[in-house]
Amino acid sequence: MRDLSLEFETEFGTAKVLDRVTFTIGEGEVFGLVGETGCGKTVTALTVLRLLPSNAKITTGNVKFLGEELLSKTDAEMERLRGTKISMVFQDPATSLNPVFSVGEQITRVVRTHEDVDKRAAETRAVELFKRVGLPDPETVLRSYPHELSGGMQQRVMISMALACRPKLLIADEPTTAVDVTIQAQILDLLMELQREFRLSVLLITHNLGIVAETCQRVGVMYAGALGEVAPTKDLFREPLHPYTQRLLKSLPRPDARGQPLASIPGSVPSLIDPPTGCRYHPRCEFAMKSCSTRRPALLEHSPGHRVACLLYEGVTE
Amino acid sequence: MAKRSRRGGTASGAFARFLIRRALLAVLVLLGVVVITFFLARVVPANPAGLWAGVHATPQELASARAELHLDDPLPVQFGYYLTGLVQGDLGVSIRTHNPVLDDIGDKLPATLELISASLLLAVVVGIPLGVYAGVKKGRWPDHLTRFLAVGGVSLPSFWLAVVFEMVFVGELHWLPSSGRFSDVLNIQYPLKTITGFLTIDSLIQGNLIRFGDAIAHLILPALTLALYPIGLVARMVRTMMVEVLGENYVRTAKAYGLPGRLIHYRYALKNAISPAIVAVGLSFAYELTGAFLVENIFAWNGIGQYAFNSVLSFDYPAILGTTIIVAMFYVIVNLVVDLIQSFLDPRIVLTKAEA
Amino acid sequence: MAVESPVREPGGEFVSVAGKVIRAVVDGLHGIWRIVRRDPLALLGLAILIVFIVAAFIATFLPFLVPYSAQGLGAPNPNPADVLRPPSTTHLLGTDEFGRDLLARIWFGAGLALEVGVLTVGISFPIGILLGVVAGYMRGVVEEVIMRVTDMFLAFPTVLLAIVIAATLNRGTGAEIIALAVSFWPWYTRLAHSQVQHVRAQPFVESAVVLGLPRRRIILRHILPNSLTSATIQATMDIGSAILIAAALSWIGLGPQPGTADWGVMLQAAYSEGSYVTFWWYSTFVGLAIFLVVLAFNLIGDSLRDALDPKLRRRRMI
Ligand SMILES: Nc1ncnc2c1ncn2[C@@H]1O[C@H](COP(=O)(O)OP(=O)(O)O)[C@@H](O)[C@H]1O
Ligand code: SF4
Ligand SMILES: [Mg+2]
């Protein structure tokens, strides 16, 4: 993904939600995307699948997948790609499953859309998947409606649906936020097992640095629609460069703490309709300089694989 | 309206309770309808005894007519007589036709039900796709056009449209047969036995295709006239719901797994959006019963609408009362059925509580 | 919303309650405008409506501005040459069976139609709202009785009830209005009742109760104005339905005397002339007038329902 900028037409004006977001995910790699709520993580994910709401407009940039440009594909081509090559697990399984169809109907429908199999074969596949994701009594689950399942079970159903047609890239958008704290770890472990087993590339979206520390090889830190820092996870925790990242890490009681949402930072999340000029973080940055409000930092390589967008590292002193 | 709750082990018990409660409420409401209509009808500034006995009645005849109709008793006593009869299934005798009102209604009800069924069928078949299409194309010109058509259909005076249809397609162009339910000539040539009272069904059962075609030809104009309102209603309801449902997360999920658009719109989304359309069809049923008042009259459709119309104009209050009660009864029953269908379509709805 | 001080002189209270009620109605109308101005179809409806309102105003208060009088052209003994003439430059919409100018007849009819619509709603609306508010606030036996009676009236199909009532009264426009008002009030009662149930759960009503304000004052100052806004929207739309049903009543012969410039009566007269095709202008233009007015209200109403209903419906479901 390169230089992706995106706007939303809203009632109150144009919201410049994404500002030249650039990152890559290697094959079989788990890439974490962290940031506060509303910073544009979900929108980034939806862009990859081309599922943006109709008021969204991509202004610059491109998204390449296995060498092919996704933004110029036809709708039919995208339809074939979704579910089979790229798939997604959503944040809120309770509303993301269709309430008026049994989950069995929904998952077999996905299988049968992409593969020429009959209903029985699709059901067999579904039962296998349900077993694999640790759902007890898969046959019963198959006939259940979403509201009859617990949040954890719903999310397991989601995961099996996402993996039903063996995608290469799985986008997991805050897969544990909406489920019970006690089973968040189970879901996460399950995802990682499946990642190894299916050799998946994963874009793991979260606002929880603890999760990133445990699961991701590399990580991108997003603030108000712009990437502040992209680095291998180890490097990021050892040597955070961007002031925002430093702030995040400081506010974390134990770097490996699980289930810790980002602690609050002084100042408020800026309006994206009228985002701060220059560096979007400057109103809250403790190192802010004069030029921070006028000059926009570029995402530059600081050390091998470690990129940061901050004027402090561009040799600016005033 | 039904209350949402998790479906548990007591679902069938809750369902039984729901049915009982609804039935009791229905009886109460019907009783109210009877009271209101009875006292309204008795305020009619007319002379029922004179109607009953005929224009040239002698004073004695008038007196005996008054006695027979219990007109000399105080109103509450008259009401008591009426209620007693009602419980025994006796709606009184029509002053105009001198037949038991229940027999009259029984004769004419099938014709009206056939007409209404045909028009509601049209409403579903035309209204739902129209609504889905408008909802999917929200904000673009197909949406504006379908919305305009739907709203236009609701705004047309049915009695005016009926007259225009009748005079153009029948009177001038002769495309369709003149009014009534069948052609007299065919009725003599190819007689039909009455089984259901629905001419379309009866003719099919008896394999009489000529009469079937004839029945359909007679049905087209009145059914279309009556259908315009529910078509508009259904299309608007479905559109509004589609717009809402298409913004739901589960629609996005379906897209994320590559399900094709047509499947998403007509299966995944529509099943969620269809509930209010069912309600609309159910509620239009009542509208149709009264819409039939005017339309049946214009197309000489010998149904309960025409009967009620003539009863109102001749102050035939037993007939007015009878038809009103029957119509209200249908209304109450249809509402109940609508709720049941809704709970069947949406497994989250468990019928536990009867709200007004 | 602030809770006012419990002490106030009575005259002042009346003025301030009246002010609040007026404000709520104005808010409702303003809400209508905010939604309508964004929807081309609703704007079309509004444009049609304004034309008819201006026409009705002129016909009622400045009748001499209408080119022909409602009775005009020598009725009841018209010149046969003027009778049932098709549209021409002198009579833009043709003439009727008494040689009267059809445009003038329809024009005067507009005044009568809007009068019927506005009066019907003007009578049934306050009665219905008051009953609903009282039922919703008093609860207990009062609520049971009011709401069950409302149910009974609602079990009558509106048109049937109107017909039965109109048939028991002496024919005329007044009878139509009464018949319609009796059929309409229960709808407002139900609407207001559900609104009140919603409003009374709001914190500001609770705080008023806690502060020990008298009931009557809570109803008048807090609950009533808050229930009025959405009911005003409903009522505006109902004017169209009232006009449509009134035309049907007149057409059946339950309305004013033949010869009155009433659209339903005029359609009946056109109907009894026989051939629609020969005298096409008569039925067509009168029918069109009814259609356009009702359409105008429905276009506006449709747009409002779209914008407001999702919220209303959800409230009802829960
Ligand atoms: N359909 C939309 N219309 C307008 N703004 C939107 C829309 N969807 C999202 N946004 C805005 O985009 C920003 C990013 O949202 P999102 O990607 O969901 O954040 P998160 O990082 O929490 O996933 C938010 O400020 C949100 O207000
Ligand atoms: S560019 Fe300036 S404001 Fe932005 S993070 Fe660096 S120092 Fe802070
Ligand atoms: Mg999100």
PDB file of C-alpha atoms in Angstrom, chain A residues 39 42 52 63 72 108 128 132 137 143 158 179 202 242 318:
ATOM      1  CA  CYS A  39      -7.572   7.252  13.606  1.00  0.00           C
ATOM      2  CA  THR A  42     -10.799   0.283   9.844  1.00  0.00           C
ATOM      3  CA  LEU A  52     -15.565   1.801   1.519  1.00  0.00           C
ATOM      4  CA  VAL A  63      -2.910  -0.774  -3.226  1.00  0.00           C
ATOM      5  CA  SER A  72      -8.229  -0.443 -10.773  1.00  0.00           C
ATOM      6  CA  THR A 108     -22.024 -22.631   3.091  1.00  0.00           C
ATOM      7  CA  GLU A 128     -14.528 -29.278   9.778  1.00  0.00           C
ATOM      8  CA  ARG A 132     -10.782 -26.499  13.768  1.00  0.00           C
ATOM      9  CA  ASP A 137     -20.804 -29.457  18.834  1.00  0.00           C
ATOM     10  CA  ARG A 143     -28.123 -24.743  12.590  1.00  0.00           C
ATOM     11  CA  MET A 158     -16.517 -15.334  11.715  1.00  0.00           C
ATOM     12  CA  VAL A 179     -15.518 -10.403  22.961  1.00  0.00           C
ATOM     13  CA  VAL A 202      -2.198 -11.055   8.515  1.00  0.00           C
ATOM     14  CA  HIS A 242       8.265   8.916  17.066  1.00  0.00           C
ATOM     15  CA  GLU A 318      13.568  24.870  14.853  1.00  0.00           C
TER      16      GLU A 318
END
